[in-house]
Structures are given as C-alpha cells and as structure tokens.
GROMACS .gro file of C-alpha atoms in nm:
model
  291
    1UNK     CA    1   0.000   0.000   0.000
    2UNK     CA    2   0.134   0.321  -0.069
    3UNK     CA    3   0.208   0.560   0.177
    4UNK     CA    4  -0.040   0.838  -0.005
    5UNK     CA    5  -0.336   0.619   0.070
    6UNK     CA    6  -0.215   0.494   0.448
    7UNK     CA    7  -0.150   0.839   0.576
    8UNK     CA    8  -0.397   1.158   0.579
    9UNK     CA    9  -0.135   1.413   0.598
   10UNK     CA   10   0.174   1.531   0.422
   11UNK     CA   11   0.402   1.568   0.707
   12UNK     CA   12   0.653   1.258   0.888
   13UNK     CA   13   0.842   1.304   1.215
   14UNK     CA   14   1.143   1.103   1.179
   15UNK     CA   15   1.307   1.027   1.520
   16UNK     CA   16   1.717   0.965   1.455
   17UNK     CA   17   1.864   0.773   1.688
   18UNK     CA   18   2.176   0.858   1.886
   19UNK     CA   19   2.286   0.508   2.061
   20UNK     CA   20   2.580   0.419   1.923
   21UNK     CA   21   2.557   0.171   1.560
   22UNK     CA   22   2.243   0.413   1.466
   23UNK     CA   23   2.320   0.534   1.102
   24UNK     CA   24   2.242   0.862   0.989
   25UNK     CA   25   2.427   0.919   0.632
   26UNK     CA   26   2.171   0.697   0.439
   27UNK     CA   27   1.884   0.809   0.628
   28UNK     CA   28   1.973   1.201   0.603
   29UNK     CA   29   1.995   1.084   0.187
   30UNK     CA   30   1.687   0.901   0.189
   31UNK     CA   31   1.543   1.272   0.371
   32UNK     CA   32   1.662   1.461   0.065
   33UNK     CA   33   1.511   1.290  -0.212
   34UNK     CA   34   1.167   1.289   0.004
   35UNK     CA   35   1.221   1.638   0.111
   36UNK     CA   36   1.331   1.698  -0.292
   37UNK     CA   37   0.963   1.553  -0.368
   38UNK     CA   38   0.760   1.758  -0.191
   39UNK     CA   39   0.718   1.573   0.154
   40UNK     CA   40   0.683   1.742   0.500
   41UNK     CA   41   0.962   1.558   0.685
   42UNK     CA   42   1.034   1.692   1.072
   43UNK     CA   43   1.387   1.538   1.241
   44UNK     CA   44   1.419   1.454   1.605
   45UNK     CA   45   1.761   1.282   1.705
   46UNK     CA   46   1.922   1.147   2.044
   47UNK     CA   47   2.261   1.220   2.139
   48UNK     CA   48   2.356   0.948   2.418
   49UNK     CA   49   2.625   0.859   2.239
   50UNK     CA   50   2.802   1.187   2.221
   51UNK     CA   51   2.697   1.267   2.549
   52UNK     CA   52   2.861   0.934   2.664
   53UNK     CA   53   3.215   1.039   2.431
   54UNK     CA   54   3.207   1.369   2.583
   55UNK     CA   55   3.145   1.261   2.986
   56UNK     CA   56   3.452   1.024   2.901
   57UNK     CA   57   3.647   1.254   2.758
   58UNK     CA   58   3.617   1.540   3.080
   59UNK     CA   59   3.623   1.251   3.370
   60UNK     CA   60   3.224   1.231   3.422
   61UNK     CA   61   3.100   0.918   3.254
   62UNK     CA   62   2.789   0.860   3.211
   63UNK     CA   63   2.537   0.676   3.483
   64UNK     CA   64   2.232   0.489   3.404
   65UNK     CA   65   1.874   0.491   3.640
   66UNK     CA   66   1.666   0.168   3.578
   67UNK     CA   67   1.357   0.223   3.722
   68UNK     CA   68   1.148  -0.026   3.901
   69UNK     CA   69   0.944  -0.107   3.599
   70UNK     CA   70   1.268  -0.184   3.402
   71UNK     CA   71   1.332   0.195   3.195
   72UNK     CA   72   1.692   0.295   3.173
   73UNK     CA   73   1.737   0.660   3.185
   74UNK     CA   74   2.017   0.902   3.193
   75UNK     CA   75   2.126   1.017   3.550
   76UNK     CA   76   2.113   1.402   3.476
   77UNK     CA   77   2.304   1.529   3.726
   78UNK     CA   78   2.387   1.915   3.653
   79UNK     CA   79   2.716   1.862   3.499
   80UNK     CA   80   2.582   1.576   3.283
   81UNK     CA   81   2.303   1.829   3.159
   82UNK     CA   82   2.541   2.088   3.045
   83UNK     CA   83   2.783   1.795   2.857
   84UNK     CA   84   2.416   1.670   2.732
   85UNK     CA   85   2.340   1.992   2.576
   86UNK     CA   86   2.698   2.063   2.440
   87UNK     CA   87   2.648   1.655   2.277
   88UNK     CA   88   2.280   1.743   2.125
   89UNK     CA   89   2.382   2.067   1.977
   90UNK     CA   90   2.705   1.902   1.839
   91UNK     CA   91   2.502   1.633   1.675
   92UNK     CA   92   2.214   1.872   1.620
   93UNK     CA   93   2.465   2.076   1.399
   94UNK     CA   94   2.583   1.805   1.213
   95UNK     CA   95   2.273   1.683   1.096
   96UNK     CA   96   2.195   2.017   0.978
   97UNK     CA   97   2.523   2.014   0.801
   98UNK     CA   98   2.487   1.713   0.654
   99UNK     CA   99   2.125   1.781   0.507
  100UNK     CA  100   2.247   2.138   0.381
  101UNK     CA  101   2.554   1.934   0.226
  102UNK     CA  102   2.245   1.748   0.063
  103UNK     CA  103   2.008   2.062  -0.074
  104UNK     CA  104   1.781   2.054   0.199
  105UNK     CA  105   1.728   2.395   0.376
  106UNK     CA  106   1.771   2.226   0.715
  107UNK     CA  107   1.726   2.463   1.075
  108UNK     CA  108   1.857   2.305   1.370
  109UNK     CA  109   1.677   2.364   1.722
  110UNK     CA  110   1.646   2.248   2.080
  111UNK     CA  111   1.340   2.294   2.282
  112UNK     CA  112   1.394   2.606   2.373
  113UNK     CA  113   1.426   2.764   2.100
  114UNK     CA  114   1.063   2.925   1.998
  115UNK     CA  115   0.952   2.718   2.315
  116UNK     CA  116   0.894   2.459   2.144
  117UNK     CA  117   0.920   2.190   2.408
  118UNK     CA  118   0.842   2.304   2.774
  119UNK     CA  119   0.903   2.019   3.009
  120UNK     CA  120   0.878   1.970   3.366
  121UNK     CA  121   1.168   1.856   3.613
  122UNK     CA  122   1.110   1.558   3.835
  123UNK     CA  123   1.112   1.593   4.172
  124UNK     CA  124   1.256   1.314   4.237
  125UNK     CA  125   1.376   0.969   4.026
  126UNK     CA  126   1.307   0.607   4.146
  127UNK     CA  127   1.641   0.359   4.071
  128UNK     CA  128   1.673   0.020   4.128
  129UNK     CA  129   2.069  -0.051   4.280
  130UNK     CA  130   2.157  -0.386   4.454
  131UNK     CA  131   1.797  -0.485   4.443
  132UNK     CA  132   1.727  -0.172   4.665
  133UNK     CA  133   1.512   0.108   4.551
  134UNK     CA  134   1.714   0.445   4.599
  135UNK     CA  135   1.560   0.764   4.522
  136UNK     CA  136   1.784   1.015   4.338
  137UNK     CA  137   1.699   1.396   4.380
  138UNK     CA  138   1.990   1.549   4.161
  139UNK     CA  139   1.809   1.445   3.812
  140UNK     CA  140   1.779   1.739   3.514
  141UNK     CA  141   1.524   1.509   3.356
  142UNK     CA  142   1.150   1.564   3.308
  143UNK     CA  143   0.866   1.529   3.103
  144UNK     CA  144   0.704   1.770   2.809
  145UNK     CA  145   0.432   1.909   2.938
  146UNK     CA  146   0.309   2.151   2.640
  147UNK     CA  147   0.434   2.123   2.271
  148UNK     CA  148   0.425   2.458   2.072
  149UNK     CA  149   0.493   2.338   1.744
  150UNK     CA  150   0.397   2.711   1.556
  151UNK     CA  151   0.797   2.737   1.490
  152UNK     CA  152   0.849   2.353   1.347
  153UNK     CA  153   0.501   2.392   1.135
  154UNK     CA  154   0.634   2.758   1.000
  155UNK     CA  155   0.979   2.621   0.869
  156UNK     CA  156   0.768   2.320   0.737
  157UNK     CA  157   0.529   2.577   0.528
  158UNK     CA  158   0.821   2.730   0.395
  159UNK     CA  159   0.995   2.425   0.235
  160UNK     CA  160   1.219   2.358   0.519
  161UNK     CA  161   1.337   2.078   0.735
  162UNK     CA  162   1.330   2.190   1.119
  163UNK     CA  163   1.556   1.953   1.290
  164UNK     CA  164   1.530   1.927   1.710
  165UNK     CA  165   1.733   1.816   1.964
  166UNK     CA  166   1.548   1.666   2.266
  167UNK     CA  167   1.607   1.965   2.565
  168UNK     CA  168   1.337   2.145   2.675
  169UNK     CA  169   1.291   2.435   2.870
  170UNK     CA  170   1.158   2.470   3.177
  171UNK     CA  171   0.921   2.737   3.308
  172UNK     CA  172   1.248   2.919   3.435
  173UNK     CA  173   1.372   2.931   3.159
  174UNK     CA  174   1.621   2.645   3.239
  175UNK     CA  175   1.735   2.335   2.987
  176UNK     CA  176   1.566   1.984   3.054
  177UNK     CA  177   1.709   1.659   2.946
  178UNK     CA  178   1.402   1.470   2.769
  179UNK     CA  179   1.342   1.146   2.627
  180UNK     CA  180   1.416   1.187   2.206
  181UNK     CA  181   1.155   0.965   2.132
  182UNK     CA  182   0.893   1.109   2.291
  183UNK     CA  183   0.998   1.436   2.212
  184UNK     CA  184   0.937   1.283   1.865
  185UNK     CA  185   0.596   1.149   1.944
  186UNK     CA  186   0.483   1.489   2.091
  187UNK     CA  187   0.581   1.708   1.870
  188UNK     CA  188   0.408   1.458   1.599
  189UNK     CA  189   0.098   1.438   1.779
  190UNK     CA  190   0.118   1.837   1.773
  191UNK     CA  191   0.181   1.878   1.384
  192UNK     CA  192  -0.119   1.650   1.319
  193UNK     CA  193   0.167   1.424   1.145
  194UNK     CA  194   0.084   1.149   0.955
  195UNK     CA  195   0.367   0.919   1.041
  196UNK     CA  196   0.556   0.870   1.310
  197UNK     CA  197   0.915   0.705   1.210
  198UNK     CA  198   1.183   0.586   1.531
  199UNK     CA  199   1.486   0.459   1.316
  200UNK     CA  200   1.718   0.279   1.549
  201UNK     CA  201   2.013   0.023   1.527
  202UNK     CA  202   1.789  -0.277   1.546
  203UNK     CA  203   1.550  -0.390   1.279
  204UNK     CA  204   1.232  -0.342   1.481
  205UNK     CA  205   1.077  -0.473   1.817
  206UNK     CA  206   1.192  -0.839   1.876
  207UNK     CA  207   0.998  -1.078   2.083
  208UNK     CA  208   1.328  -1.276   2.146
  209UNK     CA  209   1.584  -0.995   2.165
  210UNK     CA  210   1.836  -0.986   1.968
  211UNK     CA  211   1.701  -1.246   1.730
  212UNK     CA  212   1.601  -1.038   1.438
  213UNK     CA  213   1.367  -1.360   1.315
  214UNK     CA  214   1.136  -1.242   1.580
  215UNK     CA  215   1.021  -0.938   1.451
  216UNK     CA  216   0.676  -0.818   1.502
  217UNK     CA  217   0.572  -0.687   1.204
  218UNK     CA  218   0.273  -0.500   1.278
  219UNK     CA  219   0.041  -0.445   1.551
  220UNK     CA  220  -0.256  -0.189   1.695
  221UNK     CA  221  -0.312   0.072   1.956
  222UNK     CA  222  -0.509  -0.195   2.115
  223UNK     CA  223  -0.211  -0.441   2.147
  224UNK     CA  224   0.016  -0.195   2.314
  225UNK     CA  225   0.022  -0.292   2.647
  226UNK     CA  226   0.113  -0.621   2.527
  227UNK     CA  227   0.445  -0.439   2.313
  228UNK     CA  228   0.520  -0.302   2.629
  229UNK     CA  229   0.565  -0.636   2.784
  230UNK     CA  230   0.775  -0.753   2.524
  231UNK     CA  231   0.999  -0.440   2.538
  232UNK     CA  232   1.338  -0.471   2.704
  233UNK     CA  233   1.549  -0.200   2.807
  234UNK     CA  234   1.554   0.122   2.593
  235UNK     CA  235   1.312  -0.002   2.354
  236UNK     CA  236   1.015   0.018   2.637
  237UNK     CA  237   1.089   0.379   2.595
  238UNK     CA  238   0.997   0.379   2.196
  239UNK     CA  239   0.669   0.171   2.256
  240UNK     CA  240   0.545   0.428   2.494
  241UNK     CA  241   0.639   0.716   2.247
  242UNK     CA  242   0.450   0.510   2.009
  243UNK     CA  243   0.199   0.454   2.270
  244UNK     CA  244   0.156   0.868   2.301
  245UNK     CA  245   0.185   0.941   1.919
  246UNK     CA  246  -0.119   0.754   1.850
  247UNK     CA  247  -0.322   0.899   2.130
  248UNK     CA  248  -0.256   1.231   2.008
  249UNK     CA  249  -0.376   1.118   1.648
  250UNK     CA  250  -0.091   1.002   1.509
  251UNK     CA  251  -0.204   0.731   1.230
  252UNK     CA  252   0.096   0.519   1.250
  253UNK     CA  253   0.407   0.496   1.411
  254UNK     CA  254   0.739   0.248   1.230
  255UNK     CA  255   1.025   0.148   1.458
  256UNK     CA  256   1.292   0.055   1.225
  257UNK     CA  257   1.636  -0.002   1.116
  258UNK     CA  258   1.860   0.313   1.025
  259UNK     CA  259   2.078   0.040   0.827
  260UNK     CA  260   1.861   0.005   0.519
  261UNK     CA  261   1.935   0.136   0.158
  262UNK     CA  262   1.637   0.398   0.216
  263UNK     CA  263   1.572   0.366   0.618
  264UNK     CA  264   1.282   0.589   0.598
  265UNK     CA  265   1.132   0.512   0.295
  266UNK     CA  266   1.157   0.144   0.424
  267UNK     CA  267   1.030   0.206   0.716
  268UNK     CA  268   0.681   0.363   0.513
  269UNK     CA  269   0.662   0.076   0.360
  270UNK     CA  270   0.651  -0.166   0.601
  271UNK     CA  271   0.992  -0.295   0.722
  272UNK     CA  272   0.994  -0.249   1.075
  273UNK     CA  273   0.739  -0.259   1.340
  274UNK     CA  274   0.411  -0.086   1.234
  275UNK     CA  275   0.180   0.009   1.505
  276UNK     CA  276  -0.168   0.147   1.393
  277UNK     CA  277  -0.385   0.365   1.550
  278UNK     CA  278  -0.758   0.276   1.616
  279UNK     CA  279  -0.884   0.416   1.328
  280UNK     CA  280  -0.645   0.345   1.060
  281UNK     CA  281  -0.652  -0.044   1.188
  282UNK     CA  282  -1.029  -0.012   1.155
  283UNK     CA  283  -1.019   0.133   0.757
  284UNK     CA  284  -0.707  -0.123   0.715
  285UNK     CA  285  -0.916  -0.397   0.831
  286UNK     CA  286  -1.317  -0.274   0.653
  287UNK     CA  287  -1.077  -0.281   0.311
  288UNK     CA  288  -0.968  -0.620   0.353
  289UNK     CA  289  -1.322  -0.747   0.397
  290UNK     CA  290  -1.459  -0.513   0.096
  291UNK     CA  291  -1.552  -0.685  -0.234
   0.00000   0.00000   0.00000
C-alpha cells in the first residue's frame, strides 16, 4: 500500500537515533530525495552517544537509572546536563550540516528555542541498585508538558526541514534533558503528522531480543500494552512514544532499522514494526473485507 493512501497528511516526524551503531548518512539521503519531492519531513535525534564520548572525555562518565518497571534513563546530574546539551547541539549541527551538504534547507533547534518543548523537572527519580530502591533527587530530567509546534510547522510551510534536539525548557527558563523519542511522538501528535518514524540500530521490536527472526511486524493501539511487555530496556521507551503518538492522532508509528538502503522510505513501507492507531486499523481492516 502506498504511503499516499495509508497516511492523511503530508508531514513525517522522523526520530534519529543517537545510541551508538544508529546510522544517519543513508537516512539524512533518503530525507533529501523525500524532502526533494515535496514531503513534510520533521527530524528529532538522540545524542547518548556523544553525550557518553564527551562525559569520558572530561572525567564524568555517564550513569544509568533503571527504574522499578525496568526503563533505563540518563542520570542528569547538573554537569551531565550541560555535557548533554553541548552533545545534542554538536550532533544537532551536524545533521543540519549534513542535510544542507544534501540541498535541503535544514534549521537546527532544541526545545527552547521558539519554546517549542516546555518540560517539567522531576522531583525526584526512582532507581533500582543492589535490588534496593534508591531515590535520586539530583536528576535534570522531566517530562514535556506543552508542545508549541507554531515554529516547526512555520519552517515546514516554507519548504524547510526543522531539525530538534530533545532539551526542553523549563518554566524558568532552564534546559531539561528529555526522552528523544517522545519528544518525537509529541511534537508529531502536535503537527497532526501522519507518520511517526523511530529509526534505530535494530530492525524493529523483537519478541526474542536480539534475534532479528522475531520481529513483530505490525500491531494496533489496542495491542500496546502487550508491546510493552515484550519491550526490554531502551526499547520500552519507543513503545510508549509510540503509545503517546497515536493517542494524540498520530495514524501510524514504524520502529525501524537506520541500516537500510532507504531507512525511511523502508520504514513507510513496512519494514519495521508498524503500530496502527484505532482508526487506521479499523479502515485497514473494513478494506480487507470489501468486495
């Protein structure tokens, strides 16, 4: 099926990865023959790799929270905030070069920039250490709490590709470490985007991880507390952001492999993990039936 007829608006949010092994040359070409098309394309990326470079580099490596329902987070203590920001702007800046290298009138931003994302801190972060639950009140993490997307829709009216890195702003004013992909699936949800695309460095969600023979290929929004299950570590994370993309209307959200020949395009057409919402599921399923 082609993409035209699966999704009801012009625009994709493609989330970029930033774990290490997560490819972004071929997907940032696959972007500029989309973008060179006509599409509506959005970029979110990560940084935890660069962020985990850079805290080696200046003596503060990098410390990871597992909560007691099994996420991993970053511990964002305030001097891992300011070597997160420095890592997201450095990658945010290459992408941008990279799709400029490419023809694509590319504008990098964080958050803050236009407001765009305005989080709130946590008051306090729940780890599991030694089988003991500790509680950790030093963490520069949060969640987005409002989504003003006027700036990321404006540079998509005008033939450009708005490209954000996942800090928000607090209501202080002051830089908040967020989760990429559901910075992805918020901003998405905001832009009324058709598509919701988390390329990462595995082909999709596994039921037997890391045996790539147990894909799932597709699912709904009603089977995703039972995604969530199968989840291990980071990838809980994308499921949820999947999980809020299609609440806030997105029809469709891919996790997929940044390795491909055409990642994104791939990922459109099926190779990955496709999770529908309610109401494309219910058109996909009324056509199949249809004489």
């Amino acid at each position: 099926m082609l993409q035209s007829e699966l999704d009801p608006s012009p625009s994709t949010v493609l989330k970029l990865g930033g774990a290490a092994g997560v490819d972004h040359a071929t997907a940032l070409d696959d972007v500029a023959e989309r973008v060179a098309r006509g599409d509506r394309i959005a970029i979110v990326h990560g940084g935890s790799d660069e962020a985990n470079r850079l805290g080696d580099a200046v003596g503060h490596p990098a410390r990871t929270l597992r909560s007691p329902s099994g996420h991993e987070s970053r511990h964002t203590d305030p001097r891992t905030l300011e070597l997160f920001v420095m890592a997201t702007a450095l990658v945010n800046r290459r992408i941008v070069g990279a799709l400029q290298a490419r023809g694509v009138d590319a504008v990098g931003l964080s958050g803050l920039d236009g407001a765009t994302l305005l989080g709130a801190r946590k008051d306090a972060v729940r780890t599991v250490e030694g089988g003991r639950v500790r509680i950790v009140r030093d963490d520069w993490s949060g969640r987005i709490r409002e989504v003003r997307a006027d700036l990321a829709s404006d540079l998509l009216d005008s033939g450009r590709v708005p490209v954000l890195a996942p800090v928000a702003m607090t209501e202080r004013g002051e830089p908040l470490n967020v989760d990429g992909d559901r910075a992805a699936a918020t901003l998405a949800g905001a832009l009324g985007a058709g598509a919701l695309v988390l390329l990462t460095a595995v082909p999709g969600l596994l039921r037997a991880f890391p045996d790539p023979s147990t894909r799932i290929d597709s699912a709904t929004e009603d089977e995703i507390v039972a995604l969530e299950e199968v989840a291990q570590g980071r990838m809980k994370r994308k499921v949820v952001a999947a999980r809020e993309a299609l609440r806030a209307g997105v029809a469709r959200v891919v996790i997929a492999a940044s390795d491909a020949e055409r990642p994104l395009t791939a990922a459109l057409d099926g190779e990955g993990t496709t999770i529908l919402g309610r109401t494309l599921a219910a058109d996909e399923a009324a056509a199949e039936v249809t004489p």
